[in-house]
PDB file of C-alpha atoms in Angstrom:
ATOM      1  CA  MET A   1     -87.558 -30.239  76.006  1.00 48.00           C
ATOM      2  CA  THR A   2     -90.557 -31.074  74.008  1.00 50.00           C
ATOM      3  CA  LEU A   3     -91.768 -28.721  72.249  1.00 51.00           C
ATOM      4  CA  MET A   4     -95.804 -28.330  72.666  1.00 50.00           C
ATOM      5  CA  THR A   5     -97.896 -26.134  70.143  1.00 49.00           C
ATOM      6  CA  THR A   6    -100.893 -26.254  71.558  1.00 51.00           C
ATOM      7  CA  TYR A   7     -99.593 -24.508  74.534  1.00 52.00           C
ATOM      8  CA  TYR A   8     -98.801 -21.536  71.991  1.00 48.00           C
ATOM      9  CA  PRO A   9    -100.952 -18.882  70.569  1.00 50.00           C
ATOM     10  CA  GLY A  10    -101.446 -20.015  66.654  1.00 53.00           C
ATOM     11  CA  ALA A  11     -99.887 -16.869  65.322  1.00 43.00           C
ATOM     12  CA  SER A  12     -96.223 -16.833  66.590  1.00 74.00           C
ATOM     13  CA  SER A  13     -93.821 -18.400  65.142  1.00 81.00           C
ATOM     14  CA  SER A  14     -91.621 -16.074  67.201  1.00 87.00           C
ATOM     15  CA  ILE A  15     -91.803 -18.065  70.347  1.00 87.00           C
ATOM     16  CA  LEU A  16     -91.325 -21.468  68.699  1.00 88.00           C
ATOM     17  CA  PHE A  17     -87.908 -19.919  66.973  1.00 92.00           C
ATOM     18  CA  GLY A  18     -86.798 -18.957  70.161  1.00 92.00           C
ATOM     19  CA  GLU A  19     -87.412 -22.564  71.709  1.00 93.00           C
ATOM     20  CA  LEU A  20     -85.407 -23.716  68.725  1.00 94.00           C
ATOM     21  CA  ALA A  21     -82.844 -21.536  68.972  1.00 95.00           C
ATOM     22  CA  GLY A  22     -82.532 -22.137  72.598  1.00 95.00           C
ATOM     23  CA  ARG A  23     -82.438 -26.102  72.229  1.00 94.00           C
ATOM     24  CA  VAL A  24     -79.881 -25.688  69.427  1.00 94.00           C
ATOM     25  CA  ALA A  25     -77.809 -23.833  71.719  1.00 94.00           C
ATOM     26  CA  GLU A  26     -78.040 -26.789  74.692  1.00 93.00           C
ATOM     27  CA  VAL A  27     -77.292 -29.173  71.906  1.00 90.00           C
ATOM     28  CA  PHE A  28     -73.772 -27.387  71.119  1.00 89.00           C
ATOM     29  CA  GLU A  29     -73.460 -27.087  74.887  1.00 88.00           C
ATOM     30  CA  ARG A  30     -73.081 -30.959  74.693  1.00 85.00           C
ATOM     31  CA  PRO A  31     -71.962 -32.194  71.390  1.00 80.00           C
ATOM     32  CA  GLU A  32     -72.248 -35.908  72.430  1.00 79.00           C
ATOM     33  CA  ASN A  33     -76.069 -36.027  72.412  1.00 77.00           C
ATOM     34  CA  CYS A  34     -76.265 -34.127  68.865  1.00 80.00           C
ATOM     35  CA  LYS A  35     -76.816 -37.626  67.683  1.00 80.00           C
ATOM     36  CA  ARG A  36     -80.349 -37.455  69.101  1.00 85.00           C
ATOM     37  CA  GLU A  37     -81.137 -34.099  68.290  1.00 89.00           C
ATOM     38  CA  THR A  38     -80.858 -34.498  64.496  1.00 90.00           C
ATOM     39  CA  ILE A  39     -84.325 -32.976  63.676  1.00 92.00           C
ATOM     40  CA  ALA A  40     -83.713 -29.345  66.341  1.00 93.00           C
ATOM     41  CA  LEU A  41     -80.226 -29.239  64.187  1.00 94.00           C
ATOM     42  CA  ARG A  42     -82.490 -29.916  60.960  1.00 94.00           C
ATOM     43  CA  ASN A  43     -84.980 -27.131  61.388  1.00 94.00           C
ATOM     44  CA  ALA A  44     -82.362 -24.892  62.667  1.00 95.00           C
ATOM     45  CA  PHE A  45     -80.546 -25.065  59.061  1.00 95.00           C
ATOM     46  CA  ARG A  46     -84.022 -24.664  58.243  1.00 94.00           C
ATOM     47  CA  LEU A  47     -84.367 -21.798  60.279  1.00 94.00           C
ATOM     48  CA  LEU A  48     -80.635 -20.217  58.740  1.00 96.00           C
ATOM     49  CA  GLU A  49     -81.814 -20.335  55.399  1.00 95.00           C
ATOM     50  CA  MET A  50     -85.181 -18.702  55.785  1.00 93.00           C
ATOM     51  CA  PHE A  51     -82.774 -15.875  57.381  1.00 94.00           C
ATOM     52  CA  ARG A  52     -80.367 -16.185  54.645  1.00 95.00           C
ATOM     53  CA  TYR A  53     -83.137 -15.717  51.784  1.00 93.00           C
ATOM     54  CA  ASP A  54     -85.490 -13.603  54.019  1.00 88.00           C
ATOM     55  CA  ALA A  55     -87.592 -15.957  53.469  1.00 86.00           C
ATOM     56  CA  PHE A  56     -89.928 -15.059  56.448  1.00 77.00           C
ATOM     57  CA  ALA A  57     -93.682 -14.520  54.922  1.00 64.00           C
ATOM     58  CA  GLY A  58     -95.586 -13.550  57.679  1.00 58.00           C
ATOM     59  CA  VAL A  59     -98.163 -16.481  56.518  1.00 48.00           C
ATOM     60  CA  HIS A  60    -100.503 -16.759  59.427  1.00 53.00           C
ATOM     61  CA  SER A  61    -101.559 -20.494  59.031  1.00 53.00           C
ATOM     62  CA  PRO A  62    -104.466 -21.039  61.367  1.00 55.00           C
ATOM     63  CA  GLY A  63    -104.464 -23.807  64.133  1.00 57.00           C
ATOM     64  CA  ILE A  64    -107.033 -26.641  64.717  1.00 55.00           C
ATOM     65  CA  LEU A  65    -109.260 -23.932  66.520  1.00 56.00           C
ATOM     66  CA  ASP A  66    -109.240 -21.474  63.643  1.00 54.00           C
ATOM     67  CA  LEU A  67    -110.318 -23.507  61.000  1.00 54.00           C
ATOM     68  CA  ASP A  68    -113.430 -21.455  60.684  1.00 52.00           C
ATOM     69  CA  ALA A  69    -111.245 -18.124  59.906  1.00 51.00           C
ATOM     70  CA  THR A  70    -111.110 -16.461  56.456  1.00 50.00           C
ATOM     71  CA  ASN A  71    -107.561 -15.604  56.838  1.00 47.00           C
ATOM     72  CA  PHE A  72    -106.088 -19.073  56.233  1.00 45.00           C
ATOM     73  CA  GLY A  73    -102.573 -18.218  54.274  1.00 45.00           C
ATOM     74  CA  THR A  74    -103.297 -14.894  53.811  1.00 43.00           C
ATOM     75  CA  ASP A  75    -101.066 -12.342  55.115  1.00 46.00           C
ATOM     76  CA  ALA A  76    -101.170 -11.270  59.126  1.00 47.00           C
ATOM     77  CA  GLY A  77     -98.901  -8.928  59.128  1.00 47.00           C
ATOM     78  CA  ASP A  78     -95.152  -8.590  60.236  1.00 45.00           C
ATOM     79  CA  SER A  79     -94.317  -7.908  63.496  1.00 67.00           C
ATOM     80  CA  ASP A  80     -94.263 -11.695  63.980  1.00 79.00           C
ATOM     81  CA  GLU A  81     -91.700 -11.799  61.505  1.00 81.00           C
ATOM     82  CA  GLN A  82     -89.645  -8.796  62.288  1.00 86.00           C
ATOM     83  CA  VAL A  83     -89.518 -10.088  65.556  1.00 89.00           C
ATOM     84  CA  VAL A  84     -87.799 -13.141  64.015  1.00 91.00           C
ATOM     85  CA  LYS A  85     -85.543 -11.458  61.861  1.00 92.00           C
ATOM     86  CA  HIS A  86     -84.657  -8.646  64.036  1.00 93.00           C
ATOM     87  CA  ALA A  87     -83.670 -11.378  66.876  1.00 95.00           C
ATOM     88  CA  MET A  88     -81.038 -13.057  64.322  1.00 97.00           C
ATOM     89  CA  MET A  89     -79.221  -9.927  63.044  1.00 97.00           C
ATOM     90  CA  GLY A  90     -78.899  -9.000  66.429  1.00 97.00           C
ATOM     91  CA  ALA A  91     -77.094 -12.022  67.607  1.00 97.00           C
ATOM     92  CA  ALA A  92     -75.664 -12.089  63.606  1.00 98.00           C
ATOM     93  CA  HIS A  93     -73.860  -8.290  64.679  1.00 97.00           C
ATOM     94  CA  ALA A  94     -73.253  -9.565  68.352  1.00 97.00           C
ATOM     95  CA  VAL A  95     -71.572 -12.817  67.787  1.00 97.00           C
ATOM     96  CA  TYR A  96     -70.022 -12.070  64.176  1.00 97.00           C
ATOM     97  CA  PRO A  97     -69.334  -8.091  63.998  1.00 97.00           C
ATOM     98  CA  GLY A  98     -68.121  -7.260  60.722  1.00 96.00           C
ATOM     99  CA  VAL A  99     -69.352  -9.908  58.884  1.00 97.00           C
ATOM    100  CA  ASP A 100     -72.301 -10.174  56.107  1.00 96.00           C
ATOM    101  CA  LYS A 101     -75.348 -11.952  56.846  1.00 97.00           C
ATOM    102  CA  ASP A 102     -74.010 -14.821  53.836  1.00 97.00           C
ATOM    103  CA  ALA A 103     -70.915 -15.305  55.610  1.00 97.00           C
ATOM    104  CA  VAL A 104     -72.395 -15.719  59.124  1.00 97.00           C
ATOM    105  CA  VAL A 105     -74.880 -18.200  57.774  1.00 97.00           C
ATOM    106  CA  GLU A 106     -72.208 -20.305  55.771  1.00 96.00           C
ATOM    107  CA  MET A 107     -70.363 -20.147  59.184  1.00 95.00           C
ATOM    108  CA  LEU A 108     -73.375 -21.523  61.332  1.00 96.00           C
ATOM    109  CA  GLU A 109     -74.421 -24.126  59.043  1.00 95.00           C
ATOM    110  CA  GLN A 110     -71.114 -26.045  58.682  1.00 92.00           C
ATOM    111  CA  VAL A 111     -71.030 -26.309  62.529  1.00 91.00           C
ATOM    112  CA  ILE A 112     -74.838 -27.582  62.383  1.00 92.00           C
ATOM    113  CA  SER A 113     -73.388 -29.689  59.334  1.00 90.00           C
ATOM    114  CA  ALA A 114     -70.024 -31.538  61.527  1.00 88.00           C
ATOM    115  CA  MET A 115     -72.509 -31.910  64.521  1.00 86.00           C
ATOM    116  CA  ALA A 116     -75.224 -33.772  62.753  1.00 85.00           C
ATOM    117  CA  LYS A 117     -72.884 -36.221  60.937  1.00 83.00           C
ATOM    118  CA  ASP A 118     -71.666 -36.349  64.479  1.00 76.00           C
ATOM    119  CA  GLU A 119     -68.062 -35.406  63.296  1.00 75.00           C
ATOM    120  CA  PRO A 120     -67.615 -32.544  66.186  1.00 65.00           C
ATOM    121  CA  GLU A 121     -63.718 -32.713  65.544  1.00 69.00           C
ATOM    122  CA  ALA A 122     -64.417 -31.202  62.199  1.00 63.00           C
ATOM    123  CA  THR A 123     -65.459 -28.150  64.125  1.00 69.00           C
ATOM    124  CA  TYR A 124     -63.053 -25.672  66.224  1.00 71.00           C
ATOM    125  CA  HIS A 125     -63.744 -25.211  69.266  1.00 74.00           C
ATOM    126  CA  GLY A 126     -64.242 -21.497  68.562  1.00 82.00           C
ATOM    127  CA  GLU A 127     -66.630 -21.963  66.054  1.00 90.00           C
ATOM    128  CA  LEU A 128     -68.556 -23.975  68.006  1.00 89.00           C
ATOM    129  CA  ARG A 129     -68.636 -21.684  70.842  1.00 91.00           C
ATOM    130  CA  ASN A 130     -69.621 -19.007  68.179  1.00 94.00           C
ATOM    131  CA  ALA A 131     -72.420 -20.922  66.959  1.00 95.00           C
ATOM    132  CA  LYS A 132     -73.963 -21.993  70.839  1.00 94.00           C
ATOM    133  CA  THR A 133     -73.548 -18.448  71.041  1.00 96.00           C
ATOM    134  CA  PHE A 134     -75.224 -17.268  68.416  1.00 98.00           C
ATOM    135  CA  PHE A 135     -78.459 -19.432  69.031  1.00 97.00           C
ATOM    136  CA  ALA A 136     -78.375 -18.191  72.594  1.00 97.00           C
ATOM    137  CA  GLU A 137     -78.364 -14.651  71.809  1.00 97.00           C
ATOM    138  CA  VAL A 138     -81.468 -15.479  69.398  1.00 97.00           C
ATOM    139  CA  SER A 139     -83.616 -17.538  72.218  1.00 96.00           C
ATOM    140  CA  LYS A 140     -83.284 -15.032  74.928  1.00 96.00           C
ATOM    141  CA  ALA A 141     -84.414 -12.402  72.190  1.00 95.00           C
ATOM    142  CA  LEU A 142     -86.893 -13.791  71.136  1.00 92.00           C
ATOM    143  CA  GLN A 143     -88.089 -14.935  74.701  1.00 88.00           C
ATOM    144  CA  VAL A 144     -91.659 -13.522  75.540  1.00 59.00           C
TER     145      VAL A 144
END
């Protein structure tokens, strides 16, 4: 599935993050396809780093049609940011109850790293299943 950002509202990163999370969950469903999905895995890693450091800036980057806007690069509110953070926290608590956020991110990044290196055998079945469930939960929470 290709992400076509022209079909999405300009300020809705939650939709794109939801699509990305869904794509990564699909990749983890079929680890043999990971070699072809390096971009999705890299972006998932970046999303996890944003989650780890609470780096959802809430900055609106206008699309091509918004070039006349006066709010280029300024804060557009935190509602979209809060939606993404809430979805990721909910998935973390559901899949990894009692585990702190940094540990969750570390576990997920290890799975992504093993899959990106095409070493699915380096990841235990339970870890892969949990990672898939985490990203599926994020995707479900961010569906419009």
